[in-house]
């Protein structure tokens, strides 16, 4: 029984150590990029303005006196307040970006959390300053149930509001940046063709160079042109499949130049390894593949000589 308890303590302590050590790891580079910093500031501003005007949290609509243009004045007032707050955030992010550009920077998760906390404190301080200067004109005494001459009480209330309104978009931004980074890494992984290094596989990319299909040589049957697209016909578990891809026949021919999949017609490429019959019908040549249910593939005069030379090599 004692051993079990000790084991539980060891496990708990290990988890705590791992969690603590994670706080001292460097923040991912994408979180410190200039583009992401700008996106975060703009999104925070937009979210704050929309949220405040839609939900008017904490009775803030009472801060503007009733009148014909109350909603308009509230929008102007809230936008001005958010703008002041975003200036504080923008200055903070500029400093963070410049610090992150140093070769020896060490912005850890803990540093980042403390930095965000400092931003919240600065925003709350700015709001408190406004409340102390123009508080009576905004009726803060009545609507916040505070004494505007009591800076501590105003600051605590401002901090609560700031965490609520700014915390949500902060969290959304972090999730978005993380998702976008993972998607970019996955795309890069696919483009590097990792996992498809086997010589038995043929990899095909679209006009943008993005990997779209990797298939075993013996399963790729033929390729058919469809305007600026191609249709790749292949087998999967003995079932005939096709994949449409945006690329020209010329470009796909260049990609597969080193393979035995050759151009036999203006609109067709065929896997010569799967050809079982070549027959002539009047002046036309056709190829039949060793796969049931696949149509005949025509051979044109333009490409006929190359196909014949590959199928019937002359000693």
PDB file of C-alpha atoms in Angstrom:
ATOM      1  CA  UNK A   1       0.000   0.000   0.000  1.00  0.00           C
ATOM      2  CA  UNK A   2       2.819   2.351   0.852  1.00  0.00           C
ATOM      3  CA  UNK A   3       4.566   1.506  -2.411  1.00  0.00           C
ATOM      4  CA  UNK A   4       1.435   2.321  -4.407  1.00  0.00           C
ATOM      5  CA  UNK A   5       1.134   5.696  -2.733  1.00  0.00           C
ATOM      6  CA  UNK A   6       4.800   6.438  -3.387  1.00  0.00           C
ATOM      7  CA  UNK A   7       4.368   5.414  -7.010  1.00  0.00           C
ATOM      8  CA  UNK A   8       1.414   7.779  -7.353  1.00  0.00           C
ATOM      9  CA  UNK A   9       3.466  10.614  -5.908  1.00  0.00           C
ATOM     10  CA  UNK A  10       6.300   9.890  -8.301  1.00  0.00           C
ATOM     11  CA  UNK A  11       3.934   9.964 -11.280  1.00  0.00           C
ATOM     12  CA  UNK A  12       2.339  13.171 -10.058  1.00  0.00           C
ATOM     13  CA  UNK A  13       5.717  14.782  -9.521  1.00  0.00           C
ATOM     14  CA  UNK A  14       6.864  13.683 -12.983  1.00  0.00           C
ATOM     15  CA  UNK A  15       3.829  15.283 -14.616  1.00  0.00           C
ATOM     16  CA  UNK A  16       4.456  18.456 -12.669  1.00  0.00           C
ATOM     17  CA  UNK A  17       8.116  18.511 -13.728  1.00  0.00           C
ATOM     18  CA  UNK A  18       7.160  18.026 -17.404  1.00  0.00           C
ATOM     19  CA  UNK A  19       4.567  20.779 -17.185  1.00  0.00           C
ATOM     20  CA  UNK A  20       7.020  23.125 -15.504  1.00  0.00           C
ATOM     21  CA  UNK A  21       9.771  22.370 -18.030  1.00  0.00           C
ATOM     22  CA  UNK A  22       7.343  23.107 -20.877  1.00  0.00           C
ATOM     23  CA  UNK A  23       6.938  26.640 -19.574  1.00  0.00           C
ATOM     24  CA  UNK A  24      10.649  27.234 -20.166  1.00  0.00           C
ATOM     25  CA  UNK A  25      10.591  26.060 -23.786  1.00  0.00           C
ATOM     26  CA  UNK A  26      10.860  28.678 -26.511  1.00  0.00           C
ATOM     27  CA  UNK A  27       7.612  29.905 -28.041  1.00  0.00           C
ATOM     28  CA  UNK A  28       7.178  28.592 -31.643  1.00  0.00           C
ATOM     29  CA  UNK A  29       8.597  30.999 -34.214  1.00  0.00           C
ATOM     30  CA  UNK A  30       5.223  31.402 -35.964  1.00  0.00           C
ATOM     31  CA  UNK A  31       3.788  33.035 -32.827  1.00  0.00           C
ATOM     32  CA  UNK A  32       6.406  35.795 -33.102  1.00  0.00           C
ATOM     33  CA  UNK A  33       6.190  36.446 -36.849  1.00  0.00           C
ATOM     34  CA  UNK A  34       5.373  40.006 -37.879  1.00  0.00           C
ATOM     35  CA  UNK A  35       2.415  38.914 -40.008  1.00  0.00           C
ATOM     36  CA  UNK A  36       0.837  36.978 -37.163  1.00  0.00           C
ATOM     37  CA  UNK A  37       1.414  39.846 -34.738  1.00  0.00           C
ATOM     38  CA  UNK A  38      -0.435  42.207 -37.082  1.00  0.00           C
ATOM     39  CA  UNK A  39      -3.266  39.718 -37.575  1.00  0.00           C
ATOM     40  CA  UNK A  40      -3.614  39.339 -33.808  1.00  0.00           C
ATOM     41  CA  UNK A  41      -3.821  43.092 -33.149  1.00  0.00           C
ATOM     42  CA  UNK A  42      -6.386  43.623 -35.927  1.00  0.00           C
ATOM     43  CA  UNK A  43      -8.483  40.653 -34.839  1.00  0.00           C
ATOM     44  CA  UNK A  44      -8.426  41.783 -31.218  1.00  0.00           C
ATOM     45  CA  UNK A  45      -9.659  45.223 -32.259  1.00  0.00           C
ATOM     46  CA  UNK A  46     -12.401  43.869 -34.521  1.00  0.00           C
ATOM     47  CA  UNK A  47     -13.561  41.318 -31.967  1.00  0.00           C
ATOM     48  CA  UNK A  48     -13.617  43.858 -29.144  1.00  0.00           C
ATOM     49  CA  UNK A  49     -15.639  46.423 -31.145  1.00  0.00           C
ATOM     50  CA  UNK A  50     -18.170  43.843 -32.389  1.00  0.00           C
ATOM     51  CA  UNK A  51     -18.493  42.149 -28.994  1.00  0.00           C
ATOM     52  CA  UNK A  52     -18.945  45.398 -27.074  1.00  0.00           C
ATOM     53  CA  UNK A  53     -21.530  46.776 -29.511  1.00  0.00           C
ATOM     54  CA  UNK A  54     -23.496  43.530 -29.772  1.00  0.00           C
ATOM     55  CA  UNK A  55     -23.605  42.513 -26.141  1.00  0.00           C
ATOM     56  CA  UNK A  56     -22.889  45.811 -24.382  1.00  0.00           C
ATOM     57  CA  UNK A  57     -21.326  43.915 -21.474  1.00  0.00           C
ATOM     58  CA  UNK A  58     -21.611  45.063 -17.868  1.00  0.00           C
ATOM     59  CA  UNK A  59     -24.273  47.638 -18.724  1.00  0.00           C
ATOM     60  CA  UNK A  60     -21.846  49.740 -20.734  1.00  0.00           C
ATOM     61  CA  UNK A  61     -24.700  51.092 -22.884  1.00  0.00           C
ATOM     62  CA  UNK A  62     -25.742  53.131 -19.835  1.00  0.00           C
ATOM     63  CA  UNK A  63     -22.452  54.989 -20.021  1.00  0.00           C
ATOM     64  CA  UNK A  64     -23.868  57.074 -22.884  1.00  0.00           C
ATOM     65  CA  UNK A  65     -26.766  59.359 -22.097  1.00  0.00           C
ATOM     66  CA  UNK A  66     -30.057  58.654 -23.872  1.00  0.00           C
ATOM     67  CA  UNK A  67     -30.550  60.601 -27.060  1.00  0.00           C
ATOM     68  CA  UNK A  68     -31.357  60.449 -30.750  1.00  0.00           C
ATOM     69  CA  UNK A  69     -27.869  59.273 -31.690  1.00  0.00           C
ATOM     70  CA  UNK A  70     -27.152  57.115 -28.667  1.00  0.00           C
ATOM     71  CA  UNK A  71     -26.223  53.984 -30.689  1.00  0.00           C
ATOM     72  CA  UNK A  72     -23.972  55.970 -32.999  1.00  0.00           C
ATOM     73  CA  UNK A  73     -22.301  57.720 -30.080  1.00  0.00           C
ATOM     74  CA  UNK A  74     -21.838  54.381 -28.333  1.00  0.00           C
ATOM     75  CA  UNK A  75     -20.184  52.949 -31.454  1.00  0.00           C
ATOM     76  CA  UNK A  76     -17.884  55.974 -31.731  1.00  0.00           C
ATOM     77  CA  UNK A  77     -17.068  55.882 -28.012  1.00  0.00           C
ATOM     78  CA  UNK A  78     -16.390  52.125 -27.942  1.00  0.00           C
ATOM     79  CA  UNK A  79     -14.284  52.321 -31.132  1.00  0.00           C
ATOM     80  CA  UNK A  80     -12.204  55.128 -29.654  1.00  0.00           C
ATOM     81  CA  UNK A  81     -11.719  53.177 -26.431  1.00  0.00           C
ATOM     82  CA  UNK A  82     -10.729  50.014 -28.309  1.00  0.00           C
ATOM     83  CA  UNK A  83      -8.358  52.038 -30.521  1.00  0.00           C
ATOM     84  CA  UNK A  84      -6.548  53.335 -27.460  1.00  0.00           C
ATOM     85  CA  UNK A  85      -6.269  49.793 -26.145  1.00  0.00           C
ATOM     86  CA  UNK A  86      -4.990  48.468 -29.480  1.00  0.00           C
ATOM     87  CA  UNK A  87      -2.307  51.153 -29.577  1.00  0.00           C
ATOM     88  CA  UNK A  88      -1.043  49.772 -26.294  1.00  0.00           C
ATOM     89  CA  UNK A  89      -1.109  46.227 -27.709  1.00  0.00           C
ATOM     90  CA  UNK A  90       0.531  47.336 -30.974  1.00  0.00           C
ATOM     91  CA  UNK A  91       3.433  49.003 -29.163  1.00  0.00           C
ATOM     92  CA  UNK A  92       3.836  45.895 -27.026  1.00  0.00           C
ATOM     93  CA  UNK A  93       3.887  43.619 -30.095  1.00  0.00           C
ATOM     94  CA  UNK A  94       6.423  45.793 -31.887  1.00  0.00           C
ATOM     95  CA  UNK A  95       8.719  45.460 -28.881  1.00  0.00           C
ATOM     96  CA  UNK A  96       8.106  41.702 -28.739  1.00  0.00           C
ATOM     97  CA  UNK A  97       8.889  41.332 -32.443  1.00  0.00           C
ATOM     98  CA  UNK A  98      12.141  43.276 -32.149  1.00  0.00           C
ATOM     99  CA  UNK A  99      13.194  41.229 -29.153  1.00  0.00           C
ATOM    100  CA  UNK A 100      12.403  38.006 -31.028  1.00  0.00           C
ATOM    101  CA  UNK A 101      14.635  39.094 -33.922  1.00  0.00           C
ATOM    102  CA  UNK A 102      17.696  39.013 -31.718  1.00  0.00           C
ATOM    103  CA  UNK A 103      19.818  35.883 -32.285  1.00  0.00           C
ATOM    104  CA  UNK A 104      20.071  35.258 -28.560  1.00  0.00           C
ATOM    105  CA  UNK A 105      16.417  35.878 -27.695  1.00  0.00           C
ATOM    106  CA  UNK A 106      14.817  33.508 -25.216  1.00  0.00           C
ATOM    107  CA  UNK A 107      11.053  34.183 -25.239  1.00  0.00           C
ATOM    108  CA  UNK A 108       9.669  31.126 -23.495  1.00  0.00           C
ATOM    109  CA  UNK A 109       6.060  30.156 -22.901  1.00  0.00           C
ATOM    110  CA  UNK A 110       6.370  31.613 -19.416  1.00  0.00           C
ATOM    111  CA  UNK A 111       7.777  34.858 -20.821  1.00  0.00           C
ATOM    112  CA  UNK A 112       4.939  35.006 -23.340  1.00  0.00           C
ATOM    113  CA  UNK A 113       2.276  34.456 -20.669  1.00  0.00           C
ATOM    114  CA  UNK A 114       3.808  37.148 -18.475  1.00  0.00           C
ATOM    115  CA  UNK A 115       4.017  39.465 -21.491  1.00  0.00           C
ATOM    116  CA  UNK A 116       0.303  38.999 -22.229  1.00  0.00           C
ATOM    117  CA  UNK A 117      -0.485  39.564 -18.546  1.00  0.00           C
ATOM    118  CA  UNK A 118       1.496  42.803 -18.668  1.00  0.00           C
ATOM    119  CA  UNK A 119      -0.524  43.867 -21.721  1.00  0.00           C
ATOM    120  CA  UNK A 120      -3.733  43.253 -19.784  1.00  0.00           C
ATOM    121  CA  UNK A 121      -2.390  45.299 -16.888  1.00  0.00           C
ATOM    122  CA  UNK A 122      -1.469  48.157 -19.231  1.00  0.00           C
ATOM    123  CA  UNK A 123      -4.896  48.078 -20.896  1.00  0.00           C
ATOM    124  CA  UNK A 124      -6.599  48.102 -17.522  1.00  0.00           C
ATOM    125  CA  UNK A 125      -4.358  50.931 -16.417  1.00  0.00           C
ATOM    126  CA  UNK A 126      -5.259  52.950 -19.520  1.00  0.00           C
ATOM    127  CA  UNK A 127      -8.967  52.372 -18.863  1.00  0.00           C
ATOM    128  CA  UNK A 128      -8.511  53.347 -15.227  1.00  0.00           C
ATOM    129  CA  UNK A 129      -6.806  56.565 -16.258  1.00  0.00           C
ATOM    130  CA  UNK A 130      -9.685  57.409 -18.606  1.00  0.00           C
ATOM    131  CA  UNK A 131     -12.182  56.601 -15.849  1.00  0.00           C
ATOM    132  CA  UNK A 132     -10.421  58.895 -13.407  1.00  0.00           C
ATOM    133  CA  UNK A 133     -10.255  61.759 -15.908  1.00  0.00           C
ATOM    134  CA  UNK A 134     -13.724  61.598 -17.472  1.00  0.00           C
ATOM    135  CA  UNK A 135     -15.447  59.147 -15.150  1.00  0.00           C
ATOM    136  CA  UNK A 136     -18.174  61.472 -14.005  1.00  0.00           C
ATOM    137  CA  UNK A 137     -19.126  62.342 -17.591  1.00  0.00           C
ATOM    138  CA  UNK A 138     -19.461  58.606 -18.318  1.00  0.00           C
ATOM    139  CA  UNK A 139     -21.509  58.025 -15.168  1.00  0.00           C
ATOM    140  CA  UNK A 140     -19.074  55.395 -13.935  1.00  0.00           C
ATOM    141  CA  UNK A 141     -20.080  56.009 -10.333  1.00  0.00           C
ATOM    142  CA  UNK A 142     -23.618  54.823 -10.963  1.00  0.00           C
ATOM    143  CA  UNK A 143     -23.107  52.109 -13.568  1.00  0.00           C
ATOM    144  CA  UNK A 144     -19.977  50.454 -12.204  1.00  0.00           C
ATOM    145  CA  UNK A 145     -21.014  50.957  -8.604  1.00  0.00           C
ATOM    146  CA  UNK A 146     -17.544  52.338  -7.975  1.00  0.00           C
ATOM    147  CA  UNK A 147     -16.066  55.484  -6.640  1.00  0.00           C
ATOM    148  CA  UNK A 148     -14.207  57.049  -9.565  1.00  0.00           C
ATOM    149  CA  UNK A 149     -11.799  58.570  -7.107  1.00  0.00           C
ATOM    150  CA  UNK A 150     -10.833  55.056  -5.938  1.00  0.00           C
ATOM    151  CA  UNK A 151      -8.246  53.963  -8.544  1.00  0.00           C
ATOM    152  CA  UNK A 152      -7.834  50.462  -7.095  1.00  0.00           C
ATOM    153  CA  UNK A 153     -11.510  49.577  -7.416  1.00  0.00           C
ATOM    154  CA  UNK A 154     -11.717  50.975 -10.929  1.00  0.00           C
ATOM    155  CA  UNK A 155      -8.555  49.082 -11.909  1.00  0.00           C
ATOM    156  CA  UNK A 156      -9.878  45.748 -10.568  1.00  0.00           C
ATOM    157  CA  UNK A 157     -13.126  46.181 -12.488  1.00  0.00           C
ATOM    158  CA  UNK A 158     -11.222  47.234 -15.617  1.00  0.00           C
ATOM    159  CA  UNK A 159      -8.979  44.173 -15.325  1.00  0.00           C
ATOM    160  CA  UNK A 160     -11.993  41.882 -15.117  1.00  0.00           C
ATOM    161  CA  UNK A 161     -13.533  43.385 -18.245  1.00  0.00           C
ATOM    162  CA  UNK A 162     -10.252  43.363 -20.170  1.00  0.00           C
ATOM    163  CA  UNK A 163      -9.548  39.687 -19.429  1.00  0.00           C
ATOM    164  CA  UNK A 164     -13.059  38.756 -20.561  1.00  0.00           C
ATOM    165  CA  UNK A 165     -13.138  40.771 -23.795  1.00  0.00           C
ATOM    166  CA  UNK A 166      -9.503  40.333 -24.869  1.00  0.00           C
ATOM    167  CA  UNK A 167      -8.943  36.781 -23.589  1.00  0.00           C
ATOM    168  CA  UNK A 168     -11.341  35.132 -26.055  1.00  0.00           C
ATOM    169  CA  UNK A 169      -9.765  36.546 -29.262  1.00  0.00           C
ATOM    170  CA  UNK A 170      -6.273  35.859 -27.872  1.00  0.00           C
ATOM    171  CA  UNK A 171      -7.217  32.197 -27.504  1.00  0.00           C
ATOM    172  CA  UNK A 172      -8.817  32.065 -30.962  1.00  0.00           C
ATOM    173  CA  UNK A 173      -5.704  33.581 -32.551  1.00  0.00           C
ATOM    174  CA  UNK A 174      -3.405  31.067 -30.900  1.00  0.00           C
ATOM    175  CA  UNK A 175      -5.584  28.188 -32.109  1.00  0.00           C
ATOM    176  CA  UNK A 176      -5.707  29.636 -35.636  1.00  0.00           C
ATOM    177  CA  UNK A 177      -1.947  30.169 -35.856  1.00  0.00           C
ATOM    178  CA  UNK A 178      -1.326  26.655 -34.559  1.00  0.00           C
ATOM    179  CA  UNK A 179      -3.780  25.139 -37.063  1.00  0.00           C
ATOM    180  CA  UNK A 180      -2.294  27.092 -39.964  1.00  0.00           C
ATOM    181  CA  UNK A 181       1.242  26.083 -39.006  1.00  0.00           C
ATOM    182  CA  UNK A 182       0.313  22.405 -38.814  1.00  0.00           C
ATOM    183  CA  UNK A 183      -1.449  22.613 -42.185  1.00  0.00           C
ATOM    184  CA  UNK A 184       1.640  24.216 -43.745  1.00  0.00           C
ATOM    185  CA  UNK A 185       3.883  21.495 -42.328  1.00  0.00           C
ATOM    186  CA  UNK A 186       1.552  18.782 -43.604  1.00  0.00           C
ATOM    187  CA  UNK A 187       1.538  20.350 -47.075  1.00  0.00           C
ATOM    188  CA  UNK A 188       5.324  20.590 -47.047  1.00  0.00           C
ATOM    189  CA  UNK A 189       5.519  16.956 -45.956  1.00  0.00           C
ATOM    190  CA  UNK A 190       3.328  15.900 -48.846  1.00  0.00           C
ATOM    191  CA  UNK A 191       5.330  17.979 -51.316  1.00  0.00           C
ATOM    192  CA  UNK A 192       8.544  16.342 -50.169  1.00  0.00           C
ATOM    193  CA  UNK A 193       6.879  13.061 -51.076  1.00  0.00           C
ATOM    194  CA  UNK A 194       7.970  11.472 -47.793  1.00  0.00           C
ATOM    195  CA  UNK A 195       6.720   7.916 -47.619  1.00  0.00           C
ATOM    196  CA  UNK A 196       6.667   7.529 -51.409  1.00  0.00           C
ATOM    197  CA  UNK A 197      10.324   6.852 -52.078  1.00  0.00           C
ATOM    198  CA  UNK A 198       9.753   3.343 -53.388  1.00  0.00           C
ATOM    199  CA  UNK A 199      10.863   2.798 -56.988  1.00  0.00           C
ATOM    200  CA  UNK A 200       7.594   0.908 -57.505  1.00  0.00           C
ATOM    201  CA  UNK A 201       5.529   4.043 -57.015  1.00  0.00           C
ATOM    202  CA  UNK A 202       4.723   6.814 -59.465  1.00  0.00           C
ATOM    203  CA  UNK A 203       4.030  10.230 -57.980  1.00  0.00           C
ATOM    204  CA  UNK A 204       2.040  12.822 -59.897  1.00  0.00           C
ATOM    205  CA  UNK A 205       1.849  16.540 -59.101  1.00  0.00           C
ATOM    206  CA  UNK A 206      -0.604  19.135 -60.385  1.00  0.00           C
ATOM    207  CA  UNK A 207       0.217  22.395 -62.201  1.00  0.00           C
ATOM    208  CA  UNK A 208       1.170  24.049 -58.878  1.00  0.00           C
ATOM    209  CA  UNK A 209       3.664  21.309 -58.079  1.00  0.00           C
ATOM    210  CA  UNK A 210       1.497  19.896 -55.278  1.00  0.00           C
ATOM    211  CA  UNK A 211       1.581  16.119 -54.885  1.00  0.00           C
ATOM    212  CA  UNK A 212      -1.869  14.742 -55.709  1.00  0.00           C
ATOM    213  CA  UNK A 213      -1.410  11.014 -56.274  1.00  0.00           C
ATOM    214  CA  UNK A 214       1.135   8.263 -55.665  1.00  0.00           C
ATOM    215  CA  UNK A 215       0.244   4.911 -57.135  1.00  0.00           C
ATOM    216  CA  UNK A 216       2.028   1.621 -57.836  1.00  0.00           C
ATOM    217  CA  UNK A 217       3.273   1.320 -61.400  1.00  0.00           C
ATOM    218  CA  UNK A 218       1.245  -1.794 -62.075  1.00  0.00           C
ATOM    219  CA  UNK A 219      -1.948  -0.077 -60.913  1.00  0.00           C
ATOM    220  CA  UNK A 220      -1.743   3.030 -63.108  1.00  0.00           C
ATOM    221  CA  UNK A 221      -3.606   2.150 -66.318  1.00  0.00           C
ATOM    222  CA  UNK A 222      -3.840   5.205 -68.543  1.00  0.00           C
ATOM    223  CA  UNK A 223      -4.243   8.975 -68.511  1.00  0.00           C
ATOM    224  CA  UNK A 224      -6.920  10.800 -70.463  1.00  0.00           C
ATOM    225  CA  UNK A 225      -6.985  14.490 -71.393  1.00  0.00           C
ATOM    226  CA  UNK A 226      -9.979  16.699 -70.525  1.00  0.00           C
ATOM    227  CA  UNK A 227      -9.239  20.264 -71.688  1.00  0.00           C
ATOM    228  CA  UNK A 228      -6.888  21.788 -69.091  1.00  0.00           C
ATOM    229  CA  UNK A 229      -7.408  18.779 -66.829  1.00  0.00           C
ATOM    230  CA  UNK A 230      -6.356  15.167 -66.989  1.00  0.00           C
ATOM    231  CA  UNK A 231      -8.154  12.087 -65.745  1.00  0.00           C
ATOM    232  CA  UNK A 232      -5.890   9.437 -64.236  1.00  0.00           C
ATOM    233  CA  UNK A 233      -7.331   5.924 -64.334  1.00  0.00           C
ATOM    234  CA  UNK A 234      -5.905   3.416 -61.895  1.00  0.00           C
ATOM    235  CA  UNK A 235      -6.817   0.274 -59.949  1.00  0.00           C
ATOM    236  CA  UNK A 236      -7.367   0.035 -56.212  1.00  0.00           C
ATOM    237  CA  UNK A 237      -8.259  -3.360 -54.781  1.00  0.00           C
ATOM    238  CA  UNK A 238      -9.235  -4.505 -58.299  1.00  0.00           C
ATOM    239  CA  UNK A 239     -11.686  -1.601 -58.585  1.00  0.00           C
ATOM    240  CA  UNK A 240     -11.274   0.928 -61.394  1.00  0.00           C
ATOM    241  CA  UNK A 241     -10.739   4.436 -59.990  1.00  0.00           C
ATOM    242  CA  UNK A 242     -10.106   7.844 -61.497  1.00  0.00           C
ATOM    243  CA  UNK A 243      -8.735  11.165 -60.284  1.00  0.00           C
ATOM    244  CA  UNK A 244      -9.188  14.505 -61.982  1.00  0.00           C
ATOM    245  CA  UNK A 245      -6.208  16.853 -61.843  1.00  0.00           C
ATOM    246  CA  UNK A 246      -5.505  20.318 -63.246  1.00  0.00           C
ATOM    247  CA  UNK A 247      -2.456  19.939 -65.487  1.00  0.00           C
ATOM    248  CA  UNK A 248      -1.786  19.702 -69.225  1.00  0.00           C
ATOM    249  CA  UNK A 249      -0.842  16.522 -71.068  1.00  0.00           C
ATOM    250  CA  UNK A 250       2.486  18.051 -72.027  1.00  0.00           C
ATOM    251  CA  UNK A 251       3.385  18.734 -68.395  1.00  0.00           C
ATOM    252  CA  UNK A 252       2.317  15.294 -67.223  1.00  0.00           C
ATOM    253  CA  UNK A 253       4.330  13.767 -70.085  1.00  0.00           C
ATOM    254  CA  UNK A 254       7.397  15.632 -68.871  1.00  0.00           C
ATOM    255  CA  UNK A 255       6.803  14.373 -65.304  1.00  0.00           C
ATOM    256  CA  UNK A 256       6.580  10.755 -66.469  1.00  0.00           C
ATOM    257  CA  UNK A 257       9.349  10.931 -69.069  1.00  0.00           C
ATOM    258  CA  UNK A 258      11.471   8.347 -67.223  1.00  0.00           C
ATOM    259  CA  UNK A 259       8.624   5.868 -66.801  1.00  0.00           C
ATOM    260  CA  UNK A 260       6.980   3.378 -69.144  1.00  0.00           C
ATOM    261  CA  UNK A 261       3.803   5.480 -69.244  1.00  0.00           C
ATOM    262  CA  UNK A 262       4.021   7.118 -72.667  1.00  0.00           C
ATOM    263  CA  UNK A 263       2.023   9.427 -74.865  1.00  0.00           C
ATOM    264  CA  UNK A 264       0.214   7.415 -77.541  1.00  0.00           C
ATOM    265  CA  UNK A 265      -2.346   9.978 -78.659  1.00  0.00           C
ATOM    266  CA  UNK A 266      -3.070  13.687 -78.356  1.00  0.00           C
ATOM    267  CA  UNK A 267      -5.545  12.814 -75.577  1.00  0.00           C
ATOM    268  CA  UNK A 268      -4.042   9.655 -74.080  1.00  0.00           C
ATOM    269  CA  UNK A 269      -1.053   8.240 -72.241  1.00  0.00           C
ATOM    270  CA  UNK A 270      -0.871   4.522 -71.521  1.00  0.00           C
ATOM    271  CA  UNK A 271       1.075   2.172 -69.261  1.00  0.00           C
ATOM    272  CA  UNK A 272       2.931  -0.009 -71.761  1.00  0.00           C
ATOM    273  CA  UNK A 273       3.659  -2.628 -69.086  1.00  0.00           C
ATOM    274  CA  UNK A 274      -0.054  -3.474 -69.025  1.00  0.00           C
ATOM    275  CA  UNK A 275      -0.599  -3.742 -72.773  1.00  0.00           C
ATOM    276  CA  UNK A 276      -1.571  -7.277 -73.812  1.00  0.00           C
ATOM    277  CA  UNK A 277      -2.811  -6.664 -77.368  1.00  0.00           C
ATOM    278  CA  UNK A 278      -2.029  -4.160 -80.085  1.00  0.00           C
ATOM    279  CA  UNK A 279      -4.338  -4.457 -83.062  1.00  0.00           C
ATOM    280  CA  UNK A 280      -4.919  -2.606 -86.307  1.00  0.00           C
ATOM    281  CA  UNK A 281      -8.371  -1.675 -87.530  1.00  0.00           C
ATOM    282  CA  UNK A 282      -8.161  -0.264 -91.055  1.00  0.00           C
ATOM    283  CA  UNK A 283      -5.712   2.607 -90.719  1.00  0.00           C
ATOM    284  CA  UNK A 284      -6.007   2.895 -86.929  1.00  0.00           C
ATOM    285  CA  UNK A 285      -4.084   1.210 -84.116  1.00  0.00           C
ATOM    286  CA  UNK A 286      -5.517   0.350 -80.708  1.00  0.00           C
ATOM    287  CA  UNK A 287      -4.091  -0.965 -77.451  1.00  0.00           C
ATOM    288  CA  UNK A 288      -5.894  -3.375 -75.152  1.00  0.00           C
ATOM    289  CA  UNK A 289      -4.831  -3.609 -71.505  1.00  0.00           C
ATOM    290  CA  UNK A 290      -4.733  -6.737 -69.371  1.00  0.00           C
ATOM    291  CA  UNK A 291      -7.364  -5.288 -67.035  1.00  0.00           C
ATOM    292  CA  UNK A 292     -11.019  -6.231 -67.565  1.00  0.00           C
ATOM    293  CA  UNK A 293     -13.445  -3.403 -68.207  1.00  0.00           C
ATOM    294  CA  UNK A 294     -10.865  -0.915 -69.516  1.00  0.00           C
ATOM    295  CA  UNK A 295     -11.611   0.592 -72.922  1.00  0.00           C
ATOM    296  CA  UNK A 296      -9.269   0.402 -75.886  1.00  0.00           C
ATOM    297  CA  UNK A 297      -6.663   3.137 -76.096  1.00  0.00           C
ATOM    298  CA  UNK A 298      -6.089   4.628 -79.571  1.00  0.00           C
ATOM    299  CA  UNK A 299      -2.652   5.262 -81.073  1.00  0.00           C
ATOM    300  CA  UNK A 300      -2.267   8.269 -83.345  1.00  0.00           C
ATOM    301  CA  UNK A 301       0.218   8.595 -86.200  1.00  0.00           C
ATOM    302  CA  UNK A 302       2.081  11.360 -84.365  1.00  0.00           C
ATOM    303  CA  UNK A 303       3.002   9.124 -81.444  1.00  0.00           C
ATOM    304  CA  UNK A 304       2.699   5.717 -83.139  1.00  0.00           C
ATOM    305  CA  UNK A 305       6.373   5.291 -84.030  1.00  0.00           C
ATOM    306  CA  UNK A 306       7.541   5.873 -80.460  1.00  0.00           C
ATOM    307  CA  UNK A 307       4.939   3.473 -79.039  1.00  0.00           C
ATOM    308  CA  UNK A 308       5.831   0.741 -81.559  1.00  0.00           C
ATOM    309  CA  UNK A 309       9.518   1.152 -80.846  1.00  0.00           C
ATOM    310  CA  UNK A 310       8.863   0.756 -77.083  1.00  0.00           C
ATOM    311  CA  UNK A 311       6.534  -2.232 -77.520  1.00  0.00           C
ATOM    312  CA  UNK A 312       8.487  -4.036 -80.247  1.00  0.00           C
ATOM    313  CA  UNK A 313      12.132  -3.106 -79.811  1.00  0.00           C
ATOM    314  CA  UNK A 314      14.322  -3.780 -82.840  1.00  0.00           C
ATOM    315  CA  UNK A 315      17.521  -5.635 -82.111  1.00  0.00           C
TER     316      UNK A 315
END
